[in-house]
C-alpha atoms as a printed R data frame, in Angstrom:
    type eleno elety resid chain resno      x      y       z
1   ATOM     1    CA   UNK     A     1  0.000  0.000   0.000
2   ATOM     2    CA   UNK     A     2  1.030  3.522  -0.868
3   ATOM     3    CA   UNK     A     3  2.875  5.946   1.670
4   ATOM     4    CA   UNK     A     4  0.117  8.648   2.624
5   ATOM     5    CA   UNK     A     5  1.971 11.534   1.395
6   ATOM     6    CA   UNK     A     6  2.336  9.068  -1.808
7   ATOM     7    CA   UNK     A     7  0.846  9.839  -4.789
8   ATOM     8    CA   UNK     A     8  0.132  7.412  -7.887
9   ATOM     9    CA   UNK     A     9 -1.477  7.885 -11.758
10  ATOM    10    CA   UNK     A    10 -2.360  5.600 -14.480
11  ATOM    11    CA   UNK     A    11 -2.424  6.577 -17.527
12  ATOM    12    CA   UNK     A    12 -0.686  7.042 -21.338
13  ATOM    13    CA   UNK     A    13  2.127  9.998 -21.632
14  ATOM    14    CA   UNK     A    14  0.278 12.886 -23.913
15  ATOM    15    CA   UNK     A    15  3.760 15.381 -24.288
16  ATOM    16    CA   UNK     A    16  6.860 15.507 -23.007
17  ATOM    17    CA   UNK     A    17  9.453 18.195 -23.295
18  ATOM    18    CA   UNK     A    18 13.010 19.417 -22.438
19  ATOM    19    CA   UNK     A    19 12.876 22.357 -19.591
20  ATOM    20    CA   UNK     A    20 15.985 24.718 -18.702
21  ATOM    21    CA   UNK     A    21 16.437 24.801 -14.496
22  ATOM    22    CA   UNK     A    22 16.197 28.416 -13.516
23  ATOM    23    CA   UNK     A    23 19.556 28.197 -12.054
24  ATOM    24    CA   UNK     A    24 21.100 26.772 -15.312
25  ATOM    25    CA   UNK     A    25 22.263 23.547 -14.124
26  ATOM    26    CA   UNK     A    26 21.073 20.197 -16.059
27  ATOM    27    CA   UNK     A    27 17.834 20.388 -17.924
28  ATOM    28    CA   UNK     A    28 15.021 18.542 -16.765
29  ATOM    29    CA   UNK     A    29 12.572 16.644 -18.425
30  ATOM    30    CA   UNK     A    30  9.127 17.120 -17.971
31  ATOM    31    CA   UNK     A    31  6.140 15.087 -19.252
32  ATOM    32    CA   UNK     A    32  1.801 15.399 -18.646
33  ATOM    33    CA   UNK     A    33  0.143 12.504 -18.710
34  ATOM    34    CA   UNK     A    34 -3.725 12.648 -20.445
35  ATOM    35    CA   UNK     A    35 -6.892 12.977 -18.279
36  ATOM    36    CA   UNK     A    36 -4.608 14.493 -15.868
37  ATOM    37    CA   UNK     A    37 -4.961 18.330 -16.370
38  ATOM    38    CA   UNK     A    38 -3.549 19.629 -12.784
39  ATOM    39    CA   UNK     A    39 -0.143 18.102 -12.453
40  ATOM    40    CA   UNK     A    40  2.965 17.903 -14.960
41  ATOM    41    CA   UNK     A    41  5.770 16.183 -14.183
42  ATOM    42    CA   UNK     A    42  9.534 16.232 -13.699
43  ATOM    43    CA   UNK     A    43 12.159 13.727 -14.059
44  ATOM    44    CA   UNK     A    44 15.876 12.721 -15.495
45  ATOM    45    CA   UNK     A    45 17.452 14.591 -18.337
46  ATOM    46    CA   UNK     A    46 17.693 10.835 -20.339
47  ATOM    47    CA   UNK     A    47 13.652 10.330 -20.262
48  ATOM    48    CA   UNK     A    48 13.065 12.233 -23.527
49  ATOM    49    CA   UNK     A    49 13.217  8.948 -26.001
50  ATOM    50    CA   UNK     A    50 12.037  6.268 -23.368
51  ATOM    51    CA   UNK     A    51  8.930  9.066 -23.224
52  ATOM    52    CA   UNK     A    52  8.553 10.335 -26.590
53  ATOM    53    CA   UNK     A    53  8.388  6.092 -27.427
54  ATOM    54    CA   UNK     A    54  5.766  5.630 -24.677
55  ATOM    55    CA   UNK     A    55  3.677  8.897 -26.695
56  ATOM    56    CA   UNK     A    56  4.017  7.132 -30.324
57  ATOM    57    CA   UNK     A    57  2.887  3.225 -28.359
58  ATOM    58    CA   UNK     A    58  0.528  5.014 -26.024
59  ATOM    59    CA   UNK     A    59  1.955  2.603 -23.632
60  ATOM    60    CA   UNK     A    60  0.254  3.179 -20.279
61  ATOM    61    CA   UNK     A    61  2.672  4.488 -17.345
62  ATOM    62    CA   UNK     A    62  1.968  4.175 -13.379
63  ATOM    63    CA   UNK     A    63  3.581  7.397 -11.856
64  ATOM    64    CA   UNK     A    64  4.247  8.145  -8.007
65  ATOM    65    CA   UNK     A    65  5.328 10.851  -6.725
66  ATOM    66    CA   UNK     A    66  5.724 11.879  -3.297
67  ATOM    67    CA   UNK     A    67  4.517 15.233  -1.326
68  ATOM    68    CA   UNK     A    68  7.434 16.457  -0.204
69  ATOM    69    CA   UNK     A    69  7.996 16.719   4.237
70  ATOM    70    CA   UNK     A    70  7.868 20.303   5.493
71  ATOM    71    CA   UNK     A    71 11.688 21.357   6.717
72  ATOM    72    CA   UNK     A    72 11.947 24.453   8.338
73  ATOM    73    CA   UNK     A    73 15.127 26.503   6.104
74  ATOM    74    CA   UNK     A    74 16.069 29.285   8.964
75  ATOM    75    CA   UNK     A    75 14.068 32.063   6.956
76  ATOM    76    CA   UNK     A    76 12.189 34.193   9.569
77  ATOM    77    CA   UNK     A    77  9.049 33.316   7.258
78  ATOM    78    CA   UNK     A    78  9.809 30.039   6.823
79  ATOM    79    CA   UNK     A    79  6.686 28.308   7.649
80  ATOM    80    CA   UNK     A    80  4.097 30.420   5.861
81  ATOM    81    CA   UNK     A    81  5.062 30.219   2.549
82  ATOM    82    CA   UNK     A    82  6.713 33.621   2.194
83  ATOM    83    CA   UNK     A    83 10.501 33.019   2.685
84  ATOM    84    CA   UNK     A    84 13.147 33.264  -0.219
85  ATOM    85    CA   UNK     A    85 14.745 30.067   0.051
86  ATOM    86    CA   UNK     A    86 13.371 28.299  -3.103
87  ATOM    87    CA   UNK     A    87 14.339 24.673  -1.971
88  ATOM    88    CA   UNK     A    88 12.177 25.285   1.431
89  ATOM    89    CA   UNK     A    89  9.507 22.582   1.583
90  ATOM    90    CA   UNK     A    90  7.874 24.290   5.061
91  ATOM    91    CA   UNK     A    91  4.523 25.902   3.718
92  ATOM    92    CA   UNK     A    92  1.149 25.050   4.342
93  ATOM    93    CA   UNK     A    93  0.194 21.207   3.639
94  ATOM    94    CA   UNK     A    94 -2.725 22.462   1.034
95  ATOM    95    CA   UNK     A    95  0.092 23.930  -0.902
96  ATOM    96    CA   UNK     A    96  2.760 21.381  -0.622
97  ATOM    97    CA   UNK     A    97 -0.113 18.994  -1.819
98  ATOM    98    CA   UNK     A    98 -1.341 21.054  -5.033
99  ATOM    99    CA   UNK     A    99  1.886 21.892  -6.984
100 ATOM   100    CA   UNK     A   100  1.843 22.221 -10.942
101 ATOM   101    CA   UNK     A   101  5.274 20.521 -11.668
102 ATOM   102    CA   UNK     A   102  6.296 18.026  -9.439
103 ATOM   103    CA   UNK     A   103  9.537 15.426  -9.321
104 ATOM   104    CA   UNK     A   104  8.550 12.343 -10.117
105 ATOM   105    CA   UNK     A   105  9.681  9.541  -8.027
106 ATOM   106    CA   UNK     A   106  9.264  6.596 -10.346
107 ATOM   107    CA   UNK     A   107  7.406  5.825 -13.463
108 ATOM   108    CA   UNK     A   108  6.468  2.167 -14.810
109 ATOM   109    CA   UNK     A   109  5.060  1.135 -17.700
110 ATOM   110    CA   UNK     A   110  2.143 -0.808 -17.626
């Protein structure tokens, strides 16, 4: 059974693209998957074939992902959602829960 804070999809892969960090560093890959509108998702720079395959198949991929723990950063606003630190994870559940783009923790295909 799935960790709580554990998060899993079925479906097929609808696009996938190359993204540039914002601090330059390796690109990431990120991918949607179809009848999932809310969340996109992140993962290794070497997914982009083993992905755009998966699109021209429409082979069906279980994804997890994982809300990430809240740990305070030092910021006097850490805790509220406010501080600078972009790596802080200590804001309010509702938005650690609700993200866009999140990092996905493993993908299978089905």
């Amino acid at each position: 059974m799935a960790d709580k804070s554990e998060k899993v999809y079925e479906s097929t892969i609808s696009k996938a693209w190359e993204c540039d960090r914002d601090d330059g560093s390796d690109k990431l890959i990120c991918f949607m998957l179809d009848d999932v509108s809310n969340r996109a998702f992140w993962g290794q720079s070497d997914w982009l074939p083993l992905l755009q395959e998966a699109i021209s198949l429409r082979t069906r991929v279980r994804v997890s992902y994982s809300i990430p723990e809240p740990v305070s950063c030092g910021d006097p606003f850490c805790g509220d959602g406010c501080c600078d630190d972009p790596e802080c994870t200590n804001f309010p559940e509702n938005e650690r829960e609700s993200p866009f783009l999140v990092r996905c923790d493993d993908i299978m295909w089905l």
